[in-house]
Short mmCIF file of C-alpha atoms in Angstrom, two decimals:
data_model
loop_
_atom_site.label_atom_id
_atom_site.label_comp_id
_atom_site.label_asym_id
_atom_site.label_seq_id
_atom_site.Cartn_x
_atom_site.Cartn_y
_atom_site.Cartn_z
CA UNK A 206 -35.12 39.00 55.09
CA UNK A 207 -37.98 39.10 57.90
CA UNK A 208 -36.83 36.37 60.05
CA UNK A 209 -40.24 36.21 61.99
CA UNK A 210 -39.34 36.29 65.52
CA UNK A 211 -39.77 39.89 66.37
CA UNK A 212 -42.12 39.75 69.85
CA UNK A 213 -40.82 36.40 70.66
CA UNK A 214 -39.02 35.47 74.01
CA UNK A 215 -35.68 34.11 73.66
CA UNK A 216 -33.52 32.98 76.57
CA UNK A 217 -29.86 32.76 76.02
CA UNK A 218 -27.39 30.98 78.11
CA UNK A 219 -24.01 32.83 79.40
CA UNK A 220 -25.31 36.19 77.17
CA UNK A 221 -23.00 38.69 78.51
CA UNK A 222 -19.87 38.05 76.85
CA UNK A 223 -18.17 36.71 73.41
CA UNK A 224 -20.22 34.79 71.26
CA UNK A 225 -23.51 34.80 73.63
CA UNK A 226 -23.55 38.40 74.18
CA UNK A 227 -23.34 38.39 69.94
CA UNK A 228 -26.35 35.70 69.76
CA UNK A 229 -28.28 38.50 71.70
CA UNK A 230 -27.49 41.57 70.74
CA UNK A 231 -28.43 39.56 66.81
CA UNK A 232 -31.98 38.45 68.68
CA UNK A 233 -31.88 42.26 69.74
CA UNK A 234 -31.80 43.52 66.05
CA UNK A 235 -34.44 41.01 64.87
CA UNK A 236 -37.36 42.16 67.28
CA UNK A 237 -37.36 39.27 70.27
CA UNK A 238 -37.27 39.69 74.17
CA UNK A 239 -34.02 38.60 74.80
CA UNK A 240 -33.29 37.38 78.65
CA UNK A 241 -29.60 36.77 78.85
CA UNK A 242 -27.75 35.42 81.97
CA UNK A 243 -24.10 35.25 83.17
CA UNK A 244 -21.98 34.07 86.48
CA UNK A 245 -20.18 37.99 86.89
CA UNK A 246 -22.54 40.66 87.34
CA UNK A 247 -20.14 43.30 86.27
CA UNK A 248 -20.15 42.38 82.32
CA UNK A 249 -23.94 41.01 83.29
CA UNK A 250 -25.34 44.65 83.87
CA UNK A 251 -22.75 46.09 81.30
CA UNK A 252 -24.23 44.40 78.28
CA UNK A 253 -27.44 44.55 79.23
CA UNK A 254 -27.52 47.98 78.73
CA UNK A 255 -25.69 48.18 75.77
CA UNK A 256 -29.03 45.96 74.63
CA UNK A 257 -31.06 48.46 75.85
CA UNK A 258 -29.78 50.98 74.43
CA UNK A 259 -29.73 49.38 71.01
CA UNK A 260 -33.52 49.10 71.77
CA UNK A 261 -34.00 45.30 73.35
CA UNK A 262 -36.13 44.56 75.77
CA UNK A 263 -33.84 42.82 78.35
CA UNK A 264 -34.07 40.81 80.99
CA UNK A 265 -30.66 40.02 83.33
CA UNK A 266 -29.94 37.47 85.46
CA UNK A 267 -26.67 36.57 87.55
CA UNK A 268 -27.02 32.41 87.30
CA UNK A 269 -24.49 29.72 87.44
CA UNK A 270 -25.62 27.15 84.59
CA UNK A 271 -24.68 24.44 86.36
CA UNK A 272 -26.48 24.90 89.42
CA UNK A 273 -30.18 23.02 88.62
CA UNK A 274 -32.07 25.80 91.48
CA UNK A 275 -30.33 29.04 89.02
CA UNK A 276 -31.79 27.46 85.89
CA UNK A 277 -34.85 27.17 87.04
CA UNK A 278 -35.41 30.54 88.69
CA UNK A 279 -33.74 31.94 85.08
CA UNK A 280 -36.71 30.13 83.83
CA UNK A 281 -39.64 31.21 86.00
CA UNK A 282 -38.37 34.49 85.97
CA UNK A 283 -38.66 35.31 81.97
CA UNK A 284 -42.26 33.18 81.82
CA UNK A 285 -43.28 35.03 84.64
CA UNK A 286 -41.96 38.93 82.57
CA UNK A 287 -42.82 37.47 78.91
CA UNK A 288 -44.29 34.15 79.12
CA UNK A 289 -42.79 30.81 78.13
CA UNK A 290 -39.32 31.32 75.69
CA UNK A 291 -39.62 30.05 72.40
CA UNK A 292 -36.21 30.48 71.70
CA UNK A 293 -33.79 29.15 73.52
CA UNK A 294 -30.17 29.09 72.96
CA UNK A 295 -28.01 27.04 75.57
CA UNK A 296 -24.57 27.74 76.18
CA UNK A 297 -21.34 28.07 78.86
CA UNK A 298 -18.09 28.78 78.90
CA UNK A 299 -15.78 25.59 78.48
CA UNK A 300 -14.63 23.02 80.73
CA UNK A 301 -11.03 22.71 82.22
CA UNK A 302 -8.08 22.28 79.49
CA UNK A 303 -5.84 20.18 80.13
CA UNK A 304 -4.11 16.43 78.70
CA UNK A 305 -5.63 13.74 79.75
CA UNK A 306 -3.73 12.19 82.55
CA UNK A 307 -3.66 15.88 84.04
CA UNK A 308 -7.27 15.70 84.86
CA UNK A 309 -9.15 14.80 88.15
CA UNK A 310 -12.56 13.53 88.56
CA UNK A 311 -13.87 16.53 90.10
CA UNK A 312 -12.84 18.16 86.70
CA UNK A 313 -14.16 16.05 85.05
CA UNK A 314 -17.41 16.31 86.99
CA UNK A 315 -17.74 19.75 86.72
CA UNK A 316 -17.07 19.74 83.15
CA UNK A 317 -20.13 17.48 83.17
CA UNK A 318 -22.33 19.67 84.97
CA UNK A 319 -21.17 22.80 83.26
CA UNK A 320 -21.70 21.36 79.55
CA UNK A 321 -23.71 18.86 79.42
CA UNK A 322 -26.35 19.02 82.28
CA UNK A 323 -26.91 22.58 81.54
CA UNK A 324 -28.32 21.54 78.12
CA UNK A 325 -30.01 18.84 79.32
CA UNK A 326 -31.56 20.47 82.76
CA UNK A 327 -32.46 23.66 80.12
CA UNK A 328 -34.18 21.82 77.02
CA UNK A 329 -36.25 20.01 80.05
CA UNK A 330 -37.68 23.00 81.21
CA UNK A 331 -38.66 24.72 78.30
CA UNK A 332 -39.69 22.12 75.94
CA UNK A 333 -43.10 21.10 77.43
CA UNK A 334 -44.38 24.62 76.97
CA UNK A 335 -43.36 24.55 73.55
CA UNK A 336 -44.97 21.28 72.78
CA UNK A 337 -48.49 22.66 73.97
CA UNK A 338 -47.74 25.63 71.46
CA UNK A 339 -46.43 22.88 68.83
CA UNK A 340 -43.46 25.22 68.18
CA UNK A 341 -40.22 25.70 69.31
CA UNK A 342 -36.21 26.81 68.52
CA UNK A 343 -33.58 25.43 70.34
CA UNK A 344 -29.83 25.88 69.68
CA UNK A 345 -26.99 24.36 71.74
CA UNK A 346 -23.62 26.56 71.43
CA UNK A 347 -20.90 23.90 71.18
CA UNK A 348 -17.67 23.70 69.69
CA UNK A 349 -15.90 22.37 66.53
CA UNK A 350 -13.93 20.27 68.48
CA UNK A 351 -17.02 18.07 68.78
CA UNK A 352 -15.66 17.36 65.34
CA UNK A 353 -12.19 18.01 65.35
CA UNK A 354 -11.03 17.30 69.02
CA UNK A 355 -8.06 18.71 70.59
CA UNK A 356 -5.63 17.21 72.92
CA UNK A 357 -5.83 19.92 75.08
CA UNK A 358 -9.60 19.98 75.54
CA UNK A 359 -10.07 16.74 76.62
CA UNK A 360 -13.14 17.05 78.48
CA UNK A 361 -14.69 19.74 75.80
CA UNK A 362 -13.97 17.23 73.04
CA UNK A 363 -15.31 14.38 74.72
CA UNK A 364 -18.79 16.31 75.75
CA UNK A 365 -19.26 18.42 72.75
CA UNK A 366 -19.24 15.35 70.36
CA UNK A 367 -22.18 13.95 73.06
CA UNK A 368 -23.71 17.28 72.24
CA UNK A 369 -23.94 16.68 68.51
CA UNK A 370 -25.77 13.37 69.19
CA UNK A 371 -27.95 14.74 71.61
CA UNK A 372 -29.03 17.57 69.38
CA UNK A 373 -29.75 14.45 67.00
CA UNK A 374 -31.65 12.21 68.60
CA UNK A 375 -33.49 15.62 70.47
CA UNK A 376 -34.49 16.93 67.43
CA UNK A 377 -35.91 13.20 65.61
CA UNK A 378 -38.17 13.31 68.98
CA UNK A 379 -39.82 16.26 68.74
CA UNK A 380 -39.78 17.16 64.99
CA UNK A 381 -43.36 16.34 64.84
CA UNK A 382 -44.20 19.24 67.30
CA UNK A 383 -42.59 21.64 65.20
CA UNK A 384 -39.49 22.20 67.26
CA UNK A 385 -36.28 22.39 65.85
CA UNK A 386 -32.94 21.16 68.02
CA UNK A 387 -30.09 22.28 65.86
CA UNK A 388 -26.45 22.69 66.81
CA UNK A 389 -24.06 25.19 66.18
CA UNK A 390 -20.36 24.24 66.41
CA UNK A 391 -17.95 27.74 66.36
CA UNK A 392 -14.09 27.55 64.94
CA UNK A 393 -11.78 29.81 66.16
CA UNK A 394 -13.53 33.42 67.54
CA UNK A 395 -11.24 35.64 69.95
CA UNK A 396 -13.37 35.65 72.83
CA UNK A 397 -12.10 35.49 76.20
CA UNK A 398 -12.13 31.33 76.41
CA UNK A 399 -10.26 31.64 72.70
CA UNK A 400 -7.48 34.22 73.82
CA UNK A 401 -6.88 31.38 77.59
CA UNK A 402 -6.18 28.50 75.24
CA UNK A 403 -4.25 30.09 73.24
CA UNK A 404 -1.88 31.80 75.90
CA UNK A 405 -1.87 28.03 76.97
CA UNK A 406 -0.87 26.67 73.68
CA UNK A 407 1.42 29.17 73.30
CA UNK A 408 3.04 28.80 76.49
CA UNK A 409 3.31 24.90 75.45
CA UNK A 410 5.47 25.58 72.25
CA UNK A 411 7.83 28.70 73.81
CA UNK A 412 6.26 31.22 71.87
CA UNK A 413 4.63 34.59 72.21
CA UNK A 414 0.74 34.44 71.94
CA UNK A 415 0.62 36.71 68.86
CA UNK A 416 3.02 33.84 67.57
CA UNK A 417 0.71 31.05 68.49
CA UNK A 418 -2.53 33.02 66.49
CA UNK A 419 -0.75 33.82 63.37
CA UNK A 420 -0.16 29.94 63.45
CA UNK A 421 -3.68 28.92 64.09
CA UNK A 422 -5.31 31.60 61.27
CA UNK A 423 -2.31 30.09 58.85
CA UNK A 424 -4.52 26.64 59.82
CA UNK A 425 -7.75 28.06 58.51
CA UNK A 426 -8.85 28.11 55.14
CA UNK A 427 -10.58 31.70 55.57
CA UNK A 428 -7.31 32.86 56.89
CA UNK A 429 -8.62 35.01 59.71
CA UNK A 430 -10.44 34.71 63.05
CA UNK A 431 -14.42 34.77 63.10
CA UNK A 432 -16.65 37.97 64.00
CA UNK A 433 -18.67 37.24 66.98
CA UNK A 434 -21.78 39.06 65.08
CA UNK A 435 -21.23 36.22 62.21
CA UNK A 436 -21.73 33.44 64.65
CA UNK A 437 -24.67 35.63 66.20
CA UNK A 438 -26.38 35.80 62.92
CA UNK A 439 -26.33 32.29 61.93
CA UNK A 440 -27.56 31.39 65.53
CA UNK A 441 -30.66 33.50 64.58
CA UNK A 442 -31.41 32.29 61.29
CA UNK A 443 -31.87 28.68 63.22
CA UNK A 444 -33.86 30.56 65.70
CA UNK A 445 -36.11 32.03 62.92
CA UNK A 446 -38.94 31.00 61.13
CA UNK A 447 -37.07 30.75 57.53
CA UNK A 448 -35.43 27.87 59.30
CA UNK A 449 -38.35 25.25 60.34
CA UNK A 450 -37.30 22.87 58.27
CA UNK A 451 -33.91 22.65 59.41
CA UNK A 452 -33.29 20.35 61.92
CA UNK A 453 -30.60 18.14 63.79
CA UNK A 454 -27.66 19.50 62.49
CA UNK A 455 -24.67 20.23 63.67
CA UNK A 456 -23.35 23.23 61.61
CA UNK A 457 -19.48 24.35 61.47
CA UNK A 458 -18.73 27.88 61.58
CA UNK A 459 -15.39 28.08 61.50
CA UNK A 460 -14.02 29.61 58.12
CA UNK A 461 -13.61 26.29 56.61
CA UNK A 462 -11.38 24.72 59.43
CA UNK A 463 -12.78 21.48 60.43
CA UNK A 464 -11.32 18.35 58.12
CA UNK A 465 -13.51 15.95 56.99
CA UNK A 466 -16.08 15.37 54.16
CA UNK A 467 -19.53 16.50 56.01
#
């Protein structure tokens, strides 16, 4: 299936690792500019060659999300090589874990700035540009916990739930300028944030980490750990153009693990 965004600019938050560097190297295979930025330059430069060679054209940047000046030069810098993104997926790496009485104000803070200001300092950059083309895809990489929280992701629980309704009430304001806000909300996928909490976790119940992850995929119904690329292709379908009429959702991919009845 054509997913009709080859030749499109896409921007894509924290791209060179885990489950963004998968959302781009999936943009990569369906045709769009991809411009991907990271905080480490090492894996930065390392994946963005690994898109070129897979054919992409790339665009780098070293940026700290939570810095309002990086975003914005991130910003000017892939208008200024492609013109203004029409995707745009936002996304970090998550806040501090910890229990609740553990946690200081300047963690929380930062968790602030980290998860939620990024999203909301992002989406105000590039949304009036795609209001004057009356289209748009944006995607905000969350968590399931926004669902399912977890008492050691206090802060992540607490802002990725805020996520969901911003990606709500978002998308109900600018539906009529065919942009679509959608939310994606990732289970358990052993990227380098997965593979922290769980030495963590483990480390909580005196057990080895290999202990600790046969436990969790026991928890979930597919019985396994996601692929990064499976997350990375469902991020482009709501990127595409099969997907204009899906908007404001939060969608689960987690093999099944989040309770509940929607």
């Amino acid at each position: 299936m054509d997913l009709g965004i080859r030749g499109r600019t896409a921007m894509v938050a924290a791209g060179s690792k885990g489950l963004g560097r998968a959302i781009a190297a999936a943009l990569v295979r369906e045709g769009a500019r991809v411009s991907i930025c990271a905080r480490s330059s090492g894996p930065l430069e390392e994946t963005e060659k690994a898109l070129r060679d897979a054919g992409g054209e790339v665009l780098a940047m070293t940026v700290d999300v939570s810095r309002p000046a990086d975003l914005e030069r991130w910003h000017t810098a892939t208008l200024e090589r492609w013109g203004h993104p029409a995707l745009v997926v936002t996304n970090t790496g998550g806040p501090p874990p910890g229990l609740f009485e553990t946690l200081t104000e300047d963690n929380w803070r930062a968790g602030i700035d980290s998860t939620l200001m990024n999203v909301v300092r992002t989406s105000q950059l590039v949304l009036p540009a795609m209001r004057a083309a009356k289209y748009g895809r944006i995607v905000h990489l969350t968590s399931f916990v926004a669902k399912q929280p977890m008492s050691l992701l206090t802060i992540s629980s607490t802002l990725r739930a805020g996520l969901s309704a911003l990606t709500k009430t978002m998308a109900t304001q600018v539906a009529g300028d065919g942009i679509t806000v959608n939310a994606i909300l990732p289970g358990h996928f052993l990227t380098d944030r997965q593979v922290q909490v769980n030495e963590l976790r483990a480390k909580q119940h005196g057990i080895t980490r290999a202990a600790w992850e046969d436990k969790l995929m026991a928890e979930i119904p597919a019985r396994r750990f996601g692929r990064p690329e499976e997350l990375g292709d469902a991020v482009a379908f709501l990127l595409s153009e099969r997907a204009a009429y899906v908007n404001g959702i939060s969608l689960q991919v987690d093999g099944g693990l989040s309770g509940g009845t929607f």
